[in-house]
Tab-separated table of N, CA, C and O in Angstrom:
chain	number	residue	atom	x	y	z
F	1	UNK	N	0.850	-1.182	0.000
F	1	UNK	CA	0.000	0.000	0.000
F	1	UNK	C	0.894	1.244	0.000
F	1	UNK	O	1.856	1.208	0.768
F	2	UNK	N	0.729	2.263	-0.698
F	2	UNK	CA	1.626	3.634	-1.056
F	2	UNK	C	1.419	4.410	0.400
F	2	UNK	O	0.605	3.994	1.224
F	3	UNK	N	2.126	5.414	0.593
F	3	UNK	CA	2.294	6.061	1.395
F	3	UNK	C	1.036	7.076	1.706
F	3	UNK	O	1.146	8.186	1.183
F	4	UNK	N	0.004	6.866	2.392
F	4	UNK	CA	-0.870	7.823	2.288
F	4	UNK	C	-0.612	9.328	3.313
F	4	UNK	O	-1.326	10.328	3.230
F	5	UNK	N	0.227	9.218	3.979
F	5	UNK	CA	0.541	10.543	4.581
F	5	UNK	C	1.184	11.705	3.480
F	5	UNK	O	1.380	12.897	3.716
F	6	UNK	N	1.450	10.949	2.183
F	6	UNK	CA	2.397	11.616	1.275
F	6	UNK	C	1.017	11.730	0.377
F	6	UNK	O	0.604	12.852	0.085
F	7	UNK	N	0.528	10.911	0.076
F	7	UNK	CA	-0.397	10.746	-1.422
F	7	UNK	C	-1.076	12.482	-1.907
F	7	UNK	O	-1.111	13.631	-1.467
F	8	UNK	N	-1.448	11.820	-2.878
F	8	UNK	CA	-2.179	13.016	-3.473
F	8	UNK	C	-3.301	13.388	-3.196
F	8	UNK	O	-3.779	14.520	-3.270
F	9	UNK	N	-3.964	11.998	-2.715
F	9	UNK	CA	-5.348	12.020	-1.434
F	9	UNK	C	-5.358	13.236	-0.519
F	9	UNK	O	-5.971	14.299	-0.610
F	10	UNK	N	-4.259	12.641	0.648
F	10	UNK	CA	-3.933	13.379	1.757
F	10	UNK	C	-4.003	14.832	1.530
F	10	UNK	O	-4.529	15.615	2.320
F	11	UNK	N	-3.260	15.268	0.030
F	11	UNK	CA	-2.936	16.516	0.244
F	11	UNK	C	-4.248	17.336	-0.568
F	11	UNK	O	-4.587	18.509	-0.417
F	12	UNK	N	-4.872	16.259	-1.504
F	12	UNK	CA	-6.700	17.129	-1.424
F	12	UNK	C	-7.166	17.268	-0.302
F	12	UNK	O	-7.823	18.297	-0.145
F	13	UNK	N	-7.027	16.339	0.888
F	13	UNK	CA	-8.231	16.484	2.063
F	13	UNK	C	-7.649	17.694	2.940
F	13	UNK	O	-8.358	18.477	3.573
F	14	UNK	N	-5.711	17.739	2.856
F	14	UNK	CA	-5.624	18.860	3.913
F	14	UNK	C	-6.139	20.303	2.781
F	14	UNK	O	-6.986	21.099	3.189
F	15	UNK	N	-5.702	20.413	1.820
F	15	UNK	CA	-6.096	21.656	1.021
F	15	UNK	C	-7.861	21.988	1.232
F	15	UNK	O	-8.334	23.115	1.377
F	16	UNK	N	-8.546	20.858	1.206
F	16	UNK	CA	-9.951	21.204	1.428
F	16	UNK	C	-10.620	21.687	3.077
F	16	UNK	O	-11.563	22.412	3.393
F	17	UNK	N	-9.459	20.768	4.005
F	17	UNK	CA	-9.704	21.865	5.042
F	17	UNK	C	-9.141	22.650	5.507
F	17	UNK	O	-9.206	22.995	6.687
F	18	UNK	N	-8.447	23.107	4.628
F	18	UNK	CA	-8.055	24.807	5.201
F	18	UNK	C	-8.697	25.361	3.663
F	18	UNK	O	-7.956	26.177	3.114
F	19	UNK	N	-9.541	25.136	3.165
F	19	UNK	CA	-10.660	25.941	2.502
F	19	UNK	C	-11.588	26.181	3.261
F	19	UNK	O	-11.862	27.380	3.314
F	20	UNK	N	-12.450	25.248	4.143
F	20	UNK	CA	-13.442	25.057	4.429
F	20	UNK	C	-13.326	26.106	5.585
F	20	UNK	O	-14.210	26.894	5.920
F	21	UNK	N	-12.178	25.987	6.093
F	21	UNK	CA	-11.761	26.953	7.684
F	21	UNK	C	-11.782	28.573	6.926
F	21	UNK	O	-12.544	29.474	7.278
F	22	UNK	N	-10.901	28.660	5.975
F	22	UNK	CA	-10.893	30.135	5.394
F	22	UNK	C	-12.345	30.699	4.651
F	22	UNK	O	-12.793	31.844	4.715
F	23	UNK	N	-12.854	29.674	4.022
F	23	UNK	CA	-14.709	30.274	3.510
F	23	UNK	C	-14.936	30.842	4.723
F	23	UNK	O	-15.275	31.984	5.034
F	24	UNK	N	-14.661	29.731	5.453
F	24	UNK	CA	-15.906	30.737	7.170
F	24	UNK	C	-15.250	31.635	7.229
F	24	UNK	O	-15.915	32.671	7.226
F	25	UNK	N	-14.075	31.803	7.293
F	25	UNK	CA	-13.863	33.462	7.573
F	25	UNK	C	-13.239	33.049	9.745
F	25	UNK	O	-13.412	33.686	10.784
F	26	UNK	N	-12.597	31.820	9.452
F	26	UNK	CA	-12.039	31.218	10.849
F	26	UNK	C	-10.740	31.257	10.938
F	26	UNK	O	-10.212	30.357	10.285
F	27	UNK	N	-9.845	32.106	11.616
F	27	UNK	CA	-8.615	31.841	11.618
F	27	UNK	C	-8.130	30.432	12.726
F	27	UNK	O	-8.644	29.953	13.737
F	28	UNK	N	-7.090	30.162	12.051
F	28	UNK	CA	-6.290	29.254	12.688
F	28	UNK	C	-6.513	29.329	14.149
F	28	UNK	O	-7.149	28.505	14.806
F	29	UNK	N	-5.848	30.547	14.661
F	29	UNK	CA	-6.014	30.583	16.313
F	29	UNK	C	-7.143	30.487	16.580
F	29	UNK	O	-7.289	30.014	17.707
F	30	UNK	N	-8.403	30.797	15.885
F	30	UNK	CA	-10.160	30.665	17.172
F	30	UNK	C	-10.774	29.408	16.649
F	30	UNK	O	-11.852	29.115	17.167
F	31	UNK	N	-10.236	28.472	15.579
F	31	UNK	CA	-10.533	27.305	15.428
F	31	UNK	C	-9.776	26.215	16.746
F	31	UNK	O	-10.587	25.521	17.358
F	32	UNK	N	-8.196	26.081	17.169
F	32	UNK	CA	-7.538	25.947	17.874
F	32	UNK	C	-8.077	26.250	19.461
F	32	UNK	O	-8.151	25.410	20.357
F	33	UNK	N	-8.343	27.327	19.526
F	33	UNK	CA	-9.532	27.938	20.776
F	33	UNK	C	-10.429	27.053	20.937
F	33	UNK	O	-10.640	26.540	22.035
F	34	UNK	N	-10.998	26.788	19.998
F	34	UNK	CA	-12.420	25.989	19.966
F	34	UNK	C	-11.911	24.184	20.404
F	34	UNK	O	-12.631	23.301	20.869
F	35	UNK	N	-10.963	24.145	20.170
F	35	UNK	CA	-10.066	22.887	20.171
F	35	UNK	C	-9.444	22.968	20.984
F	35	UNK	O	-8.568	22.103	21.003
F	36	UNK	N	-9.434	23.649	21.778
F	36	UNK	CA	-8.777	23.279	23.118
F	36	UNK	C	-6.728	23.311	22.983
F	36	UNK	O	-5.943	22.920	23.848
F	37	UNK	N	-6.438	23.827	21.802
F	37	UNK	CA	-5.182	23.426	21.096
F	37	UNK	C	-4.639	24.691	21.001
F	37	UNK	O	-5.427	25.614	21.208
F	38	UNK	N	-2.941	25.106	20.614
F	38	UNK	CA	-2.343	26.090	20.173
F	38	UNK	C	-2.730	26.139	19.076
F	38	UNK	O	-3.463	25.244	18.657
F	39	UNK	N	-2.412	27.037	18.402
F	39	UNK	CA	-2.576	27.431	17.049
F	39	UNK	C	-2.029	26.502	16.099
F	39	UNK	O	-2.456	25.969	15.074
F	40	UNK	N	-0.813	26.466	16.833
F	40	UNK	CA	0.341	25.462	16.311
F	40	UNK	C	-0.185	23.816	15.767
F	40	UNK	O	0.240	23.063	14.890
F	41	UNK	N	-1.083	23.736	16.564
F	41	UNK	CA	-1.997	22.129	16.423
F	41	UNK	C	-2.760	22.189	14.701
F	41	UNK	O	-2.645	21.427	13.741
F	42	UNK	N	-3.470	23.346	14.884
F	42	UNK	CA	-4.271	24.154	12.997
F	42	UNK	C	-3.019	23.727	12.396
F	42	UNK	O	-2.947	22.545	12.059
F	43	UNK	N	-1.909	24.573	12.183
F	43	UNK	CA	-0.788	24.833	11.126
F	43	UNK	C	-0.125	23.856	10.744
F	43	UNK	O	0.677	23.767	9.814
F	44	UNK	N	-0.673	22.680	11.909
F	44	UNK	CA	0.705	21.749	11.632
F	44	UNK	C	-0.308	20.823	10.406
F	44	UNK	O	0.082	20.608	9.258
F	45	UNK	N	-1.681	20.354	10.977
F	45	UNK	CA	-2.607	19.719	10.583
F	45	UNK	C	-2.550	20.599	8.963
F	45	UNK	O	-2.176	20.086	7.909
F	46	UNK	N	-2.930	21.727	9.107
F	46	UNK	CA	-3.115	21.933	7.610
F	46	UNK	C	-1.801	21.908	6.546
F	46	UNK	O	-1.886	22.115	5.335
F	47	UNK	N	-0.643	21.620	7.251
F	47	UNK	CA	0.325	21.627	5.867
F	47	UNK	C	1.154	20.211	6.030
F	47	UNK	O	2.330	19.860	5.928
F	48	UNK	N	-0.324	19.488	6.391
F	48	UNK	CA	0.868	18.045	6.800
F	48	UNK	C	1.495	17.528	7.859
F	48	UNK	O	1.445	16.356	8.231
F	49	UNK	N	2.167	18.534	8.409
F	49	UNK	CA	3.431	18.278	9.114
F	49	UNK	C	2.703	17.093	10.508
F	49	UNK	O	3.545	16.459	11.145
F	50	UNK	N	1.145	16.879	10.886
F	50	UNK	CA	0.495	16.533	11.657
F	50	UNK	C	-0.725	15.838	10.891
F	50	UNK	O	-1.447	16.525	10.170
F	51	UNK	N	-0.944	14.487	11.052
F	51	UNK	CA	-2.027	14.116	10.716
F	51	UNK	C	-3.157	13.797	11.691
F	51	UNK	O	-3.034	13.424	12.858
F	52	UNK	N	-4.449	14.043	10.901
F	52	UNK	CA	-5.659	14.286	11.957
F	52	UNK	C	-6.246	12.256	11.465
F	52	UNK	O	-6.465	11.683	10.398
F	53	UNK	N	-6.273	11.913	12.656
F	53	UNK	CA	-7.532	11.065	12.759
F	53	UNK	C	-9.118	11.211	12.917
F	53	UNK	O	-9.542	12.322	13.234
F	54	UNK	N	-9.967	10.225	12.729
F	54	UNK	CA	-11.299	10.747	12.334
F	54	UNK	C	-11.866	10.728	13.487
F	54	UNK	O	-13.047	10.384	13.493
F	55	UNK	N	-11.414	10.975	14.395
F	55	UNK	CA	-12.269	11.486	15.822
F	55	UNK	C	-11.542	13.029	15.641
F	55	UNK	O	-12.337	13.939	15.405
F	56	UNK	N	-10.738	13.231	15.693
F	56	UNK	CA	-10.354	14.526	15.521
F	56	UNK	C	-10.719	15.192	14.523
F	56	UNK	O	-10.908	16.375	14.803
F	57	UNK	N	-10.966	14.818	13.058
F	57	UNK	CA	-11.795	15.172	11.724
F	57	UNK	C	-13.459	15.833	12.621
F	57	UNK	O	-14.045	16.913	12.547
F	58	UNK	N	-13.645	14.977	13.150
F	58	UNK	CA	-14.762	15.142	13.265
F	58	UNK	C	-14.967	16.308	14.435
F	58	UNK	O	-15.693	17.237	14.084
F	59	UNK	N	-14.363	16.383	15.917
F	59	UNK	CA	-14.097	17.703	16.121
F	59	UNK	C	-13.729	18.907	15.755
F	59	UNK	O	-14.145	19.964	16.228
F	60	UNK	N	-12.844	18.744	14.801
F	60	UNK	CA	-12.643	20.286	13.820
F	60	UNK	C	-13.856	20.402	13.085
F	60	UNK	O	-14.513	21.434	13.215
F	61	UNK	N	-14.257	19.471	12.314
F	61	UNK	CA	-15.742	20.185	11.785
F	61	UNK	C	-16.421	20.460	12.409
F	61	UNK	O	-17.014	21.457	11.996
F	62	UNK	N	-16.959	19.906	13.881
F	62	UNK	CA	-17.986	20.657	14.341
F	62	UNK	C	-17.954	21.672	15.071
F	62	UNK	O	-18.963	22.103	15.629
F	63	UNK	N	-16.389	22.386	15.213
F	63	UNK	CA	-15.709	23.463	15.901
F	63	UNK	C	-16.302	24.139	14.510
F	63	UNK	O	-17.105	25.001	14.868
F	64	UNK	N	-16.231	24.094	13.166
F	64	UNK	CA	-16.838	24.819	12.633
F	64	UNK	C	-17.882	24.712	12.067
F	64	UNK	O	-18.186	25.160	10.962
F	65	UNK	N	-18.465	24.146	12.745
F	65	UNK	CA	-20.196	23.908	12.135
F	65	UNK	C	-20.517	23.488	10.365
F	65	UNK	O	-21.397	23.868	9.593
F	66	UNK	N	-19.304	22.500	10.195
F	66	UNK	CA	-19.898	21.516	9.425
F	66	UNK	C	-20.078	20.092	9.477
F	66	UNK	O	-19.345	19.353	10.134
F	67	UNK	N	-21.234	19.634	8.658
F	67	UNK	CA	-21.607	18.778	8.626
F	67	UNK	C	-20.456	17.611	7.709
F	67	UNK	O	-20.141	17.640	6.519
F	68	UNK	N	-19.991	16.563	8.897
F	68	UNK	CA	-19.137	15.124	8.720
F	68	UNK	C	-19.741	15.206	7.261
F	68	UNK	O	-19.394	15.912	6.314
F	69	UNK	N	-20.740	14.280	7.366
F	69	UNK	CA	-21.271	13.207	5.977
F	69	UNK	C	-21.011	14.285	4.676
F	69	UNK	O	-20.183	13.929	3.837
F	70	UNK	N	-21.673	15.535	4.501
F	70	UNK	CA	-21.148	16.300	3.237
F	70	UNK	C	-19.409	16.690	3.645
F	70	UNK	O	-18.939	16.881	2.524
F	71	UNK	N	-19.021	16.759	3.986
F	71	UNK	CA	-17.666	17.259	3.652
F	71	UNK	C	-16.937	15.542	3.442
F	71	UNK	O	-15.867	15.544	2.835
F	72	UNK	N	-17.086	15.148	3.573
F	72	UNK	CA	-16.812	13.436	3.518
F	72	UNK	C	-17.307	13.079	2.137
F	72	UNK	O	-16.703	12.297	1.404
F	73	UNK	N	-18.479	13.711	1.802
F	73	UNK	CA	-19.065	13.578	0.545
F	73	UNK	C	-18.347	14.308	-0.668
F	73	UNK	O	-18.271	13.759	-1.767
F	74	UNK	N	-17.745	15.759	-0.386
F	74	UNK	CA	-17.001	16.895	-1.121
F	74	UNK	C	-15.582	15.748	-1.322
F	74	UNK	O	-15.121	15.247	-2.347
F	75	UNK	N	-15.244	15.639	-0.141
F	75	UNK	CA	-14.172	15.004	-0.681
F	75	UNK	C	-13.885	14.088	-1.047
F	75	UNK	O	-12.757	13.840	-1.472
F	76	UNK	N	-14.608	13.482	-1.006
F	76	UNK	CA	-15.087	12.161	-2.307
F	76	UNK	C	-15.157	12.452	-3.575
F	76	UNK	O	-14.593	11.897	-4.518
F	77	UNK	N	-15.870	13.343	-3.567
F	77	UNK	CA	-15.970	14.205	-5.325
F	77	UNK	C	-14.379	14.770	-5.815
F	77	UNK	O	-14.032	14.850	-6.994
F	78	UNK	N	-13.655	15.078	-4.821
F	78	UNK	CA	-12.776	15.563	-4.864
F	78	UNK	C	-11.536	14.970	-5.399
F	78	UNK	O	-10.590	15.487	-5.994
F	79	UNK	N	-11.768	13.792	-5.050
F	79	UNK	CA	-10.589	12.345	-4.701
F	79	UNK	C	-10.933	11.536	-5.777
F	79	UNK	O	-10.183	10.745	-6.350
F	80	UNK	N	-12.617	11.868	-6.139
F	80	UNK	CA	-12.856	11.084	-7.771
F	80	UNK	C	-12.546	12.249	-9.118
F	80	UNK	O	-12.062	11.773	-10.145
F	81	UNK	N	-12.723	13.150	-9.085
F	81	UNK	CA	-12.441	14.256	-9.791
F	81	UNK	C	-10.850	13.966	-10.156
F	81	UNK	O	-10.432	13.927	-11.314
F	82	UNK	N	-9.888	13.732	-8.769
F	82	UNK	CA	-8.646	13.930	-9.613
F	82	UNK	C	-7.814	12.725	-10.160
F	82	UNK	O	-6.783	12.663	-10.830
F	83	UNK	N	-8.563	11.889	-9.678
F	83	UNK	CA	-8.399	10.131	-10.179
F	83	UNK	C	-9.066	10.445	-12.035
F	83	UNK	O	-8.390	10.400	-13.063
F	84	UNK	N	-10.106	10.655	-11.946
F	84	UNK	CA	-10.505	10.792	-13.852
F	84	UNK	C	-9.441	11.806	-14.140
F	84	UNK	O	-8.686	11.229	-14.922
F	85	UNK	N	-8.981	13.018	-13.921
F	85	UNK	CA	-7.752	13.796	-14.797
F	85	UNK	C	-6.733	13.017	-15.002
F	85	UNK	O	-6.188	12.867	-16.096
F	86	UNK	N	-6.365	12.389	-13.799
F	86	UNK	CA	-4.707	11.913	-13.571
F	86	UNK	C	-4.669	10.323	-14.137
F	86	UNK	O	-3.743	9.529	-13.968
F	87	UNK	N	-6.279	10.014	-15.050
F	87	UNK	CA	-5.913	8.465	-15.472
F	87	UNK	C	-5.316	8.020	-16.380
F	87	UNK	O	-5.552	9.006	-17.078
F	88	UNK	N	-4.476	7.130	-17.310
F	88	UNK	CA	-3.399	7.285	-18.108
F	88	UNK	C	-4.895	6.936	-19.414
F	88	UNK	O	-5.815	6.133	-19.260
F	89	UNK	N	-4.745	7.492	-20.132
F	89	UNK	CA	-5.570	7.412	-21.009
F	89	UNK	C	-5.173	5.219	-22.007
F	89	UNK	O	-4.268	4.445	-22.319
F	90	UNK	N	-6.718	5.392	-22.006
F	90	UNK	CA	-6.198	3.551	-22.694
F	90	UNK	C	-5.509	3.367	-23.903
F	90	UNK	O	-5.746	4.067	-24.888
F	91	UNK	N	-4.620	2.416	-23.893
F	91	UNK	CA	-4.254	2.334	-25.140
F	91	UNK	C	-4.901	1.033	-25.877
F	91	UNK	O	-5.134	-0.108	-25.480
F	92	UNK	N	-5.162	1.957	-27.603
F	92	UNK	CA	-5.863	1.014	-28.828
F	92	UNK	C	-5.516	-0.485	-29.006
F	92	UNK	O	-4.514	-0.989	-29.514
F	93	UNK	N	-6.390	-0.948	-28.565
F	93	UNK	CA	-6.088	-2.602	-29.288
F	93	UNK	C	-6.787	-2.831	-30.384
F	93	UNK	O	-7.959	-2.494	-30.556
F	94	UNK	N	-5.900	-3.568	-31.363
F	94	UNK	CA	-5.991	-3.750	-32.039
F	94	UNK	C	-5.889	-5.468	-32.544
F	94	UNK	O	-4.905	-6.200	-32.438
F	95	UNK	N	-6.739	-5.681	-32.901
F	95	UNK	CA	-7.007	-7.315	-33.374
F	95	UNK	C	-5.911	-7.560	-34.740
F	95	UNK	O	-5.940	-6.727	-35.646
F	96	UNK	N	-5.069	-8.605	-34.812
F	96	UNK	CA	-4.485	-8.949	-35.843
F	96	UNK	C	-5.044	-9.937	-36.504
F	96	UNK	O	-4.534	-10.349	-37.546
């Protein structure tokens, strides 16, 4: 199995939540507040350097009042979206 702390997965789901944090209009530090965490806990989570498990997924969203199942759903769309760009296109067979 490939490295998923590295994958291209990983780095749609952290890019989508530090979208989801910046739409609201939430900085790092009063999300962290809400989390009981330094700031430092946000920064690390959003550029990698820290990976979130899904009990913790699920506290940051509801520190910002979204809903698990659609953002789980977004990034599904997200993770299928870049799987169809990035597929090697088929090559022609041809019957002899």
């Amino acid at each position: 199995m490939p490295d998923s702390f590295h994958s291209e997965q990983y780095k749609i789901f952290i890019t989508l939540l530090r979208e989801t944090r910046e739409a609201l209009q939430v900085s790092q530090a009063a999300l962290a507040s809400k989390l009981d965490q330094p700031q430092t806990f946000v920064s690390k989570c959003e550029t990698g350097i820290r990976r979130l498990d899904v009990v913790e997924l699920h506290a940051w969203l509801r520190a910002l009042n979204v809903d698990f199942p659609k953002f789980l759903a977004t990034l599904t769309k997200q993770w299928e979206a870049h799987a169809a760009r990035t597929r090697l296109p088929r090559t022609a067979t041809t019957n002899k």
